[in-house]
Coordinates of N, CA and C and ligand atoms in Angstrom, one line a residue:
X1 N -9.0 -10.3 -12.8 CA -8.7 -9.3 -11.7 C -7.3 -9.7 -11.1
X2 N -6.4 -8.6 -11.0 CA -5.2 -8.9 -10.3 C -5.4 -8.6 -8.8
X3 N -5.8 -9.6 -8.0 CA -6.1 -9.4 -6.6 C -5.4 -10.5 -5.8
X4 N -4.5 -10.1 -4.9 CA -3.8 -11.1 -4.1 C -3.9 -10.9 -2.6
X5 N -4.3 -11.9 -1.9 CA -4.1 -11.8 -0.4 C -2.8 -12.5 -0.1
X6 N -1.9 -11.7 0.5 CA -0.6 -12.3 0.8 C -0.7 -13.1 2.1
X7 N -0.4 -14.4 2.0 CA -0.5 -15.3 3.1 C 0.9 -15.5 3.8
X8 N 0.9 -15.2 5.1 CA 2.2 -15.4 5.8 C 1.8 -15.5 7.3
X9 N 2.4 -16.5 8.0 CA 2.1 -16.7 9.4 C 2.4 -15.4 10.2
X10 N 3.6 -14.7 9.9 CA 3.9 -13.5 10.6 C 3.0 -12.4 10.4
X11 N 2.4 -12.3 9.2 CA 1.4 -11.3 8.9 C 0.1 -11.6 9.7
X12 N -0.3 -12.8 9.8 CA -1.5 -13.1 10.6 C -1.3 -12.7 12.1
X13 N -0.1 -13.0 12.6 CA 0.2 -12.7 14.0 C 0.2 -11.2 14.2
X14 N 0.9 -10.4 13.3 CA 0.9 -9.0 13.5 C -0.5 -8.3 13.2
X15 N -1.2 -8.9 12.3 CA -2.6 -8.4 12.0 C -3.4 -8.5 13.3
X16 N -3.3 -9.6 14.0 CA -4.1 -9.8 15.2 C -3.8 -8.8 16.3
X17 N -2.5 -8.4 16.3 CA -2.1 -7.3 17.3 C -2.7 -6.0 16.9
X18 N -2.7 -5.6 15.6 CA -3.3 -4.3 15.2 C -4.8 -4.3 15.2
X19 N -5.4 -5.5 15.1 CA -6.9 -5.5 15.2 C -7.3 -5.2 16.6
X20 N -6.5 -5.6 17.6 CA -6.9 -5.6 19.0 C -7.1 -4.1 19.5
X21 N -8.3 -3.8 19.9 CA -8.6 -2.4 20.4 C -7.7 -2.0 21.5
X22 N -7.1 -2.9 22.2 CA -6.3 -2.6 23.4 C -4.9 -2.2 23.0
X23 N -4.5 -2.5 21.8 CA -3.1 -2.2 21.3 C -2.8 -0.7 21.4
X24 N -1.8 -0.3 22.1 CA -1.5 1.2 22.1 C -0.9 1.7 20.8
X25 N -0.9 3.0 20.6 CA -0.4 3.6 19.4 C 1.0 3.2 19.0
X26 N 1.9 3.1 20.0 CA 3.3 2.8 19.6 C 3.4 1.4 19.1
X27 N 2.8 0.5 19.7 CA 2.8 -0.9 19.2 C 2.1 -1.1 17.9
X28 N 1.0 -0.4 17.7 CA 0.3 -0.4 16.5 C 1.2 0.1 15.3
X29 N 1.9 1.2 15.5 CA 2.8 1.8 14.5 C 3.9 0.8 14.2
X30 N 4.4 0.2 15.3 CA 5.5 -0.8 15.1 C 5.1 -2.0 14.3
X31 N 3.9 -2.5 14.5 CA 3.4 -3.7 13.8 C 3.0 -3.4 12.4
X32 N 2.5 -2.2 12.2 CA 2.2 -1.8 10.8 C 3.5 -1.7 10.0
X33 N 4.5 -1.2 10.6 CA 5.8 -1.1 9.9 C 6.3 -2.5 9.6
X34 N 6.2 -3.4 10.5 CA 6.6 -4.8 10.2 C 5.8 -5.4 9.1
X35 N 4.5 -5.2 9.2 CA 3.6 -5.8 8.1 C 4.0 -5.2 6.8
X36 N 4.4 -3.9 6.8 CA 4.8 -3.3 5.5 C 6.1 -4.0 5.0
X37 N 7.0 -4.3 5.9 CA 8.2 -5.0 5.4 C 7.9 -6.4 4.8
X38 N 7.0 -7.1 5.4 CA 6.7 -8.5 4.9 C 6.0 -8.3 3.6
X39 N 5.1 -7.4 3.5 CA 4.4 -7.2 2.2 C 5.3 -6.8 1.1
X40 N 6.3 -5.9 1.5 CA 7.3 -5.5 0.4 C 8.0 -6.7 -0.1
X41 N 8.5 -7.5 0.8 CA 9.3 -8.7 0.4 C 8.5 -9.6 -0.5
X42 N 7.2 -9.9 0.0 CA 6.4 -10.8 -0.8 C 6.0 -10.3 -2.1
X43 N 5.6 -9.0 -2.2 CA 5.2 -8.4 -3.4 C 6.3 -8.3 -4.4
X44 N 7.5 -8.0 -3.9 CA 8.6 -7.8 -4.8 C 9.4 -9.2 -5.2
X45 N 8.8 -10.3 -4.7 CA 9.4 -11.6 -4.9 C 9.7 -11.8 -6.4
X46 N 8.8 -11.4 -7.2 CA 9.0 -11.7 -8.7 C 9.2 -10.5 -9.5
X47 N 9.8 -9.5 -8.8 CA 10.1 -8.2 -9.6 C 11.1 -8.5 -10.7
X48 N 10.9 -7.7 -11.8 CA 11.8 -7.9 -12.9 C 13.2 -7.6 -12.6
X49 N 14.2 -8.4 -13.0 CA 15.6 -8.2 -12.7 C 16.4 -7.8 -13.9
X50 N 17.5 -7.1 -13.7 CA 18.5 -6.9 -14.7 C 19.7 -7.7 -14.2
X51 N 20.6 -8.1 -15.2 CA 21.8 -8.9 -14.9 C 23.0 -8.1 -15.1
X52 N 24.0 -8.3 -14.3 CA 25.3 -7.7 -14.6 C 26.4 -8.7 -14.0
X53 N 27.6 -8.3 -14.3 CA 28.7 -9.1 -13.9 C 29.3 -8.7 -12.6
X54 N 29.5 -9.6 -11.7 CA 30.1 -9.3 -10.4 C 31.4 -10.1 -10.2
X55 N 32.5 -9.4 -9.8 CA 33.7 -10.0 -9.5 C 33.8 -10.4 -8.1
X56 N 33.7 -11.6 -7.7 CA 33.9 -12.0 -6.3 C 35.4 -12.1 -6.1
X57 N 35.9 -12.3 -4.9 CA 37.3 -12.4 -4.6 C 37.9 -13.6 -5.4
X58 N 37.1 -14.5 -5.9 CA 37.6 -15.7 -6.6 C 37.4 -15.7 -8.1
X59 N 36.2 -15.3 -8.6 CA 36.0 -15.3 -10.0 C 34.8 -14.4 -10.3
X60 N 34.5 -14.3 -11.6 CA 33.4 -13.5 -12.1 C 32.1 -14.4 -12.0
X61 N 31.0 -13.7 -11.6 CA 29.7 -14.4 -11.6 C 28.6 -13.4 -12.0
X62 N 27.4 -14.0 -12.1 CA 26.3 -13.1 -12.5 C 25.7 -12.4 -11.3
X63 N 25.5 -11.1 -11.4 CA 24.8 -10.4 -10.4 C 23.4 -9.9 -10.8
X64 N 22.5 -9.6 -9.9 CA 21.2 -9.2 -10.2 C 20.8 -7.9 -9.5
X65 N 20.0 -7.1 -10.2 CA 19.4 -5.9 -9.5 C 18.0 -5.6 -10.0
X66 N 17.3 -4.9 -9.3 CA 15.9 -4.6 -9.8 C 16.0 -3.8 -11.1
X67 N 15.2 -4.2 -12.1 CA 15.2 -3.5 -13.4 C 14.5 -2.2 -13.4
X68 N 13.5 -2.0 -12.7 CA 12.6 -0.9 -12.8 C 12.9 0.2 -11.7
X69 N 12.5 1.4 -11.9 CA 12.5 2.4 -10.8 C 11.1 2.4 -10.2
X70 N 11.0 2.8 -9.0 CA 9.8 2.7 -8.2 C 9.5 4.1 -7.6
X71 N 8.2 4.4 -7.6 CA 7.7 5.6 -6.8 C 6.7 5.1 -5.8
X72 N 6.9 5.3 -4.5 CA 5.9 5.0 -3.5 C 5.0 6.1 -3.3
X73 N 3.7 5.8 -3.3 CA 2.7 6.8 -3.2 C 1.8 6.6 -1.9
X74 N 2.3 7.1 -0.8 CA 1.4 6.9 0.4 C 0.2 7.9 0.3
X75 N -1.0 7.3 0.6 CA -2.2 8.2 0.7 C -2.3 8.7 2.2
X76 N -2.1 10.0 2.3 CA -2.1 10.6 3.7 C -3.5 10.5 4.3
X77 N -3.4 10.2 5.7 CA -2.2 10.1 6.5 C -1.8 8.6 6.6
X78 N -2.7 7.7 6.7 CA -2.4 6.4 7.2 C -1.4 5.7 6.3
X79 N -1.3 6.0 5.0 CA -0.4 5.4 4.1 C 1.1 5.6 4.5
X80 N 1.3 6.7 5.3 CA 2.7 7.0 5.8 C 3.2 5.8 6.6
X81 N 2.4 5.1 7.3 CA 2.8 4.0 8.1 C 3.4 2.8 7.3
X82 N 3.2 2.8 6.0 CA 3.7 1.7 5.2 C 5.0 2.1 4.4
X83 N 5.4 3.4 4.5 CA 6.5 3.9 3.6 C 7.8 3.2 4.0
X84 N 8.2 3.3 5.3 CA 9.5 2.8 5.6 C 9.8 1.4 5.3
X85 N 8.8 0.5 5.5 CA 9.0 -0.9 5.2 C 9.3 -1.1 3.7
X86 N 8.7 -0.3 2.8 CA 9.0 -0.5 1.4 C 10.4 0.2 1.1
X87 N 10.7 1.3 1.7 CA 11.9 2.0 1.5 C 13.1 1.1 1.9
X88 N 12.9 0.3 2.9 CA 14.0 -0.6 3.3 C 14.5 -1.4 2.2
X89 N 13.6 -1.9 1.3 CA 14.0 -2.7 0.2 C 14.1 -2.0 -1.1
X90 N 13.5 -0.8 -1.2 CA 13.6 0.1 -2.4 C 14.1 1.4 -2.0
X91 N 15.4 1.4 -1.5 CA 15.9 2.7 -0.9 C 16.0 3.9 -1.9
X92 N 16.0 3.5 -3.2 CA 16.1 4.6 -4.2 C 14.8 5.1 -4.7
X93 N 13.7 4.5 -4.2 CA 12.4 4.8 -4.7 C 12.1 6.3 -4.3
X94 N 11.3 7.0 -5.2 CA 10.8 8.3 -4.9 C 9.6 8.1 -4.0
X95 N 9.3 9.1 -3.2 CA 8.1 9.1 -2.4 C 7.2 10.3 -2.8
X96 N 6.0 10.0 -3.3 CA 5.1 11.0 -3.8 C 3.8 11.0 -2.9
X97 N 3.5 12.1 -2.3 CA 2.4 12.0 -1.3 C 1.1 12.5 -2.0
X98 N 0.0 11.8 -1.6 CA -1.3 12.3 -2.1 C -2.2 12.4 -0.8
X99 N -2.8 13.5 -0.6 CA -3.6 13.8 0.6 C -5.1 13.6 0.2
X100 N -5.7 12.6 0.9 CA -7.2 12.4 0.7 C -7.8 12.1 2.0
X101 N -8.9 12.8 2.3 CA -9.6 12.6 3.6 C -11.0 12.2 3.3
X102 N -11.5 11.2 3.9 CA -12.9 10.7 3.7 C -13.8 11.6 4.4
X103 N -14.9 12.1 3.8 CA -15.9 12.9 4.4 C -16.7 12.0 5.4
X104 N -16.8 12.4 6.7 CA -17.4 11.6 7.7 C -18.9 11.3 7.4
X105 N -19.5 12.2 6.7 CA -21.0 12.0 6.5 C -21.2 11.3 5.1
X106 N -20.6 11.8 4.1 CA -20.9 11.2 2.8 C -20.0 10.0 2.5
X107 N -18.9 9.9 3.2 CA -17.9 8.9 3.0 C -17.1 9.0 1.6
X108 N -17.3 10.1 1.0 CA -16.7 10.4 -0.3 C -15.2 10.9 0.0
X109 N -14.3 10.6 -0.8 CA -12.9 11.1 -0.6 C -12.8 12.6 -1.0
X110 N -12.1 13.4 -0.1 CA -11.8 14.8 -0.5 C -10.3 14.9 -0.7
X111 N -10.0 15.4 -1.9 CA -8.6 15.6 -2.2 C -8.0 16.9 -1.6
X112 N -6.8 16.8 -0.9 CA -6.3 18.1 -0.4 C -4.9 18.4 -0.7
X113 N -4.1 17.4 -1.3 CA -2.7 17.6 -1.5 C -2.1 16.6 -2.5
X114 N -1.2 17.0 -3.3 CA -0.4 16.0 -4.1 C 0.9 16.6 -4.5
X115 N 1.9 15.7 -4.6 CA 3.2 16.1 -5.1 C 3.7 15.0 -5.9
X116 N 3.4 15.0 -7.2 CA 3.7 13.9 -8.1 C 4.8 14.2 -9.1
X117 N 5.9 13.6 -9.0 CA 7.1 13.9 -9.9 C 6.9 13.3 -11.3
X118 N 7.5 14.0 -12.3 CA 7.5 13.5 -13.7 C 7.9 12.0 -13.8
X119 N 8.8 11.6 -12.9 CA 9.4 10.3 -13.1 C 8.4 9.1 -12.9
X120 N 7.2 9.5 -12.4 CA 6.2 8.4 -12.3 C 5.8 7.8 -13.7
X121 N 6.1 8.6 -14.7 CA 5.8 8.1 -16.1 C 6.6 6.9 -16.5
X122 N 7.8 6.8 -16.0 CA 8.7 5.6 -16.3 C 8.8 4.7 -15.1
X123 N 8.1 4.9 -14.0 CA 8.3 4.1 -12.8 C 7.1 3.2 -12.5
X124 N 7.4 2.3 -11.7 CA 6.3 1.5 -11.1 C 5.8 2.2 -9.9
X125 N 4.5 2.6 -9.9 CA 3.9 3.3 -8.8 C 3.3 2.4 -7.8
X126 N 3.7 2.4 -6.5 CA 3.1 1.6 -5.5 C 2.3 2.5 -4.6
X127 N 1.0 2.4 -4.7 CA 0.1 3.2 -3.9 C 0.0 2.5 -2.5
X128 N 0.2 3.2 -1.5 CA 0.2 2.6 -0.1 C -0.9 3.2 0.7
X129 N -1.8 2.4 1.1 CA -2.9 2.8 2.0 C -3.4 1.6 2.8
X130 N -3.2 1.6 4.1 CA -3.5 0.3 4.9 C -5.0 -0.1 4.7
X131 N -5.9 0.9 4.5 CA -7.3 0.5 4.5 C -7.9 0.7 3.1
X132 N -8.5 -0.3 2.5 CA -9.3 -0.2 1.3 C -10.7 -0.5 1.6
X133 N -11.5 0.6 1.9 CA -12.8 0.4 2.4 C -13.9 0.4 1.3
X134 N -14.4 1.7 1.0 CA -15.3 1.8 -0.2 C -14.4 1.8 -1.5
X135 N -13.2 2.0 -1.3 CA -12.3 2.1 -2.5 C -12.2 3.5 -3.1
X136 N -13.0 4.5 -2.5 CA -13.0 5.8 -3.1 C -11.7 6.5 -3.0
X137 N -11.0 6.4 -1.9 CA -9.7 7.1 -1.8 C -8.7 6.5 -2.8
X138 N -8.6 5.2 -2.8 CA -7.6 4.6 -3.7 C -7.9 4.9 -5.2
X139 N -9.2 4.9 -5.5 CA -9.6 5.2 -6.9 C -9.2 6.6 -7.3
X140 N -9.4 7.5 -6.3 CA -9.0 8.9 -6.6 C -7.5 9.1 -6.7
X141 N -6.8 8.4 -5.9 CA -5.3 8.4 -6.0 C -4.8 7.9 -7.3
X142 N -5.4 6.8 -7.8 CA -5.1 6.2 -9.1 C -5.4 7.1 -10.2
X143 N -6.6 7.7 -10.1 CA -7.0 8.7 -11.2 C -6.0 9.8 -11.3
X144 N -5.6 10.3 -10.2 CA -4.6 11.5 -10.2 C -3.2 11.0 -10.8
X145 N -2.8 9.8 -10.4 CA -1.5 9.3 -10.9 C -1.6 9.1 -12.4
X146 N -2.7 8.5 -12.8 CA -2.8 8.3 -14.3 C -2.9 9.6 -15.1
X147 N -3.6 10.6 -14.5 CA -3.7 11.9 -15.1 C -2.3 12.5 -15.3
X148 N -1.4 12.2 -14.4 CA 0.0 12.7 -14.5 C 0.9 11.8 -15.3
X149 N 0.3 10.7 -15.9 CA 1.1 9.9 -16.8 C 1.6 8.6 -16.3
X150 N 1.2 8.2 -15.1 CA 1.6 6.9 -14.5 C 1.0 5.8 -15.4
X151 N 1.8 4.8 -15.7 CA 1.3 3.7 -16.5 C 1.3 2.3 -15.8
X152 N 2.2 2.2 -14.9 CA 2.3 0.9 -14.2 C 2.0 1.1 -12.7
X153 N 0.9 0.6 -12.2 CA 0.6 0.9 -10.8 C 0.2 -0.4 -10.1
X154 N 0.4 -0.4 -8.8 CA -0.2 -1.4 -7.9 C -0.7 -0.7 -6.6
X155 N -1.5 -1.4 -5.9 CA -2.1 -0.8 -4.7 C -1.8 -1.8 -3.6
X156 N -1.2 -1.3 -2.5 CA -0.9 -2.2 -1.3 C -1.7 -1.8 -0.2
X157 N -2.5 -2.7 0.4 CA -3.3 -2.4 1.6 C -3.0 -3.4 2.6
X158 N -3.5 -3.2 3.8 CA -3.3 -4.2 4.9 C -4.6 -4.9 5.1
X159 N -5.7 -4.1 5.2 CA -7.0 -4.7 5.3 C -7.9 -4.2 4.2
X160 N -8.5 -5.1 3.4 CA -9.4 -4.6 2.3 C -10.8 -5.2 2.5
X161 N -11.8 -4.4 2.1 CA -13.2 -4.9 2.1 C -13.6 -5.3 0.6
X162 N -14.5 -6.2 0.4 CA -14.8 -6.7 -0.9 C -15.3 -5.5 -1.8
X163 N -16.1 -4.5 -1.2 CA -16.6 -3.4 -1.9 C -15.4 -2.5 -2.5
X164 N -14.4 -2.3 -1.7 CA -13.3 -1.5 -2.1 C -12.5 -2.2 -3.3
X165 N -12.3 -3.5 -3.1 CA -11.6 -4.3 -4.2 C -12.4 -4.2 -5.5
X166 N -13.7 -4.3 -5.3 CA -14.6 -4.3 -6.5 C -14.5 -2.9 -7.2
X167 N -14.6 -1.9 -6.4 CA -14.6 -0.5 -7.0 C -13.3 -0.2 -7.7
X168 N -12.2 -0.4 -7.0 CA -10.9 -0.1 -7.6 C -10.7 -0.9 -8.9
X169 N -11.1 -2.1 -8.8 CA -10.9 -3.0 -10.0 C -11.8 -2.6 -11.2
X170 N -13.0 -2.1 -10.8 CA -14.0 -1.6 -11.9 C -13.4 -0.4 -12.6
X171 N -12.8 0.5 -11.8 CA -12.3 1.8 -12.4 C -10.9 1.6 -13.0
X172 N -10.1 0.7 -12.4 CA -8.7 0.5 -12.8 C -8.4 -1.0 -12.9
X173 N -8.9 -1.7 -13.9 CA -8.7 -3.1 -13.9 C -7.2 -3.5 -14.1
X174 N -6.4 -2.5 -14.5 CA -5.0 -2.8 -14.8 C -4.2 -2.8 -13.5
X175 N -4.7 -2.3 -12.4 CA -4.0 -2.1 -11.1 C -4.0 -3.4 -10.3
X176 N -2.8 -4.0 -10.0 CA -2.8 -5.1 -9.2 C -3.0 -4.7 -7.7
X177 N -3.9 -5.4 -7.0 CA -4.2 -5.1 -5.6 C -3.7 -6.2 -4.7
X178 N -2.9 -5.7 -3.7 CA -2.3 -6.7 -2.7 C -2.9 -6.3 -1.4
X179 N -3.2 -7.3 -0.5 CA -3.6 -7.0 0.8 C -3.1 -8.1 1.7
X180 N -3.0 -7.8 3.0 CA -2.7 -8.8 4.0 C -4.0 -9.5 4.5
X181 N -5.2 -8.9 4.3 CA -6.4 -9.5 4.7 C -7.6 -9.0 3.9
X182 N -8.4 -9.9 3.5 CA -9.7 -9.5 2.9 C -10.8 -9.7 3.9
X183 N -11.4 -8.6 4.4 CA -12.3 -8.7 5.5 C -13.7 -8.9 5.0
X184 N -14.7 -9.0 5.9 CA -16.0 -9.4 5.5 C -16.9 -8.4 4.8
X185 N -16.9 -7.2 5.4 CA -17.9 -6.2 4.9 C -17.6 -4.8 5.4
X186 N -18.5 -3.9 5.0 CA -18.4 -2.5 5.6 C -19.6 -2.3 6.5
X187 N -19.5 -1.5 7.6 CA -20.7 -1.2 8.4 C -21.4 0.0 7.8
X188 N -22.4 0.6 8.5 CA -23.2 1.7 8.0 C -22.3 2.9 7.8
X189 N -21.2 3.0 8.7 CA -20.3 4.2 8.6 C -19.2 3.9 7.6
X190 N -19.3 2.8 6.9 CA -18.3 2.5 5.9 C -16.9 2.1 6.5
X191 N -17.0 1.6 7.7 CA -15.8 1.1 8.4 C -15.7 -0.4 8.1
X192 N -14.5 -0.9 8.0 CA -14.3 -2.3 7.6 C -14.6 -3.2 8.8
X193 N -15.3 -4.3 8.6 CA -15.6 -5.3 9.6 C -14.9 -6.6 9.3
X194 N -14.2 -7.3 10.2 CA -14.0 -6.8 11.6 C -13.0 -5.6 11.6
X195 N -12.1 -5.5 10.6 CA -11.2 -4.3 10.5 C -10.3 -4.1 11.7
X196 N -9.9 -2.8 11.9 CA -9.1 -2.4 13.0 C -9.4 -1.0 13.5
X197 N -10.5 -0.5 13.0 CA -10.9 0.9 13.4 C -10.2 1.9 12.4
X198 N -10.0 3.1 12.9 CA -9.4 4.1 12.1 C -7.9 4.1 12.1
X199 N -7.3 3.6 11.0 CA -5.9 3.4 10.9 C -5.1 4.7 11.1
X200 N -5.5 5.8 10.5 CA -4.8 7.0 10.7 C -4.7 7.4 12.2
X201 N -5.9 7.4 12.8 CA -5.9 7.8 14.2 C -5.1 6.8 15.1
X202 N -5.1 5.6 14.7 CA -4.3 4.6 15.6 C -2.8 4.7 15.3
X203 N -2.4 5.1 14.1 CA -1.0 5.3 13.8 C -0.5 6.6 14.5
X204 N -1.3 7.6 14.4 CA -0.8 8.9 14.8 C -1.3 9.4 16.2
X205 N -2.1 8.5 16.8 CA -2.6 8.8 18.2 C -3.5 10.0 18.3
X206 N -4.4 10.2 17.2 CA -5.3 11.3 17.2 C -6.7 10.9 17.6
Ligands
LIG1 O1 -11.7 3.2 0.8 P1 -12.2 4.4 1.5 O2 -13.7 4.3 1.8 O3 -11.9 5.7 0.7 O4 -11.5 4.5 2.9 C1 -10.2 4.3 3.1 C2 -9.5 5.6 3.5 O5 -10.0 6.1 4.7 C3 -8.9 6.3 5.6 O6 -8.4 7.6 5.5 P2 -9.0 8.8 6.2 O7 -10.0 9.6 5.4 O8 -9.6 8.4 7.6 O9 -7.8 9.8 6.4 P3 -6.5 9.6 7.4 O10 -5.7 8.5 6.8 O11 -5.9 11.0 7.4 O12 -7.1 9.3 8.8 C4 -7.9 5.3 5.1 O13 -6.6 5.6 5.5 C5 -8.0 5.3 3.6 O14 -7.3 6.3 3.0
LIG2 O1 -12.3 0.7 8.5 C1 -11.8 1.8 8.1 C2 -12.3 2.4 6.9 C3 -11.7 3.5 6.5 N1 -10.7 4.0 7.1 C4 -10.1 3.4 8.2 O2 -9.1 3.9 8.8 N2 -10.7 2.3 8.6
LIG3 MG1 -8.6 8.1 9.3

């Protein structure tokens, strides 16, 4: 299984802020954005590189650039909170939105929107969703992307539950899963414990 919990002191500190029920929406959004930047740096640490020649003011040397093109795929709404952090380091990435909303009674994901460009076929797709709970939403997003021809995918979350990791891995064993925290369990309403509550509501103040 490609599953990685990104370990970083700054992540642990920011995670504690967003877990706190007293954290107001503005600070929550700010810390989610910072977490996203740290995750981007850590996840792209070993990205494939291409080489080229660079002329410094003194002599020629070898230069490096990212070899692949990337498409960021935020799962609406909460995934939007992770977009800017990744765009900071992947400014040329496409951004393709997938709208999925979990039914409050059945907890099943309901699809409502997608805008997926052709170029996902040659790009690395980074699905962004801060919460991997049952894994239903992420699995649906991955199904859609693969149906449109995506071949190389990863999923970036902030808080994951064991059930969600298991489900996404069962359906899409090729997808590398990254998270800042692997939490204990889901409650009866399929919310992550200890978690941080409803990420979308806390980002957007709804
Ligand atoms: O792993 P799952 O059990 O599918 O749950 C995770 C999903 O639930 C939340 O979205 P929600 O449906 O609340 O939509 P929102 O982001 O618009 O608030 C969250 O942002 C994930 O997309
Ligand atoms: O804990 C959870 C589970 C699903 N969606 C959230 O926003 N939080
Ligand atoms: Mg929500």
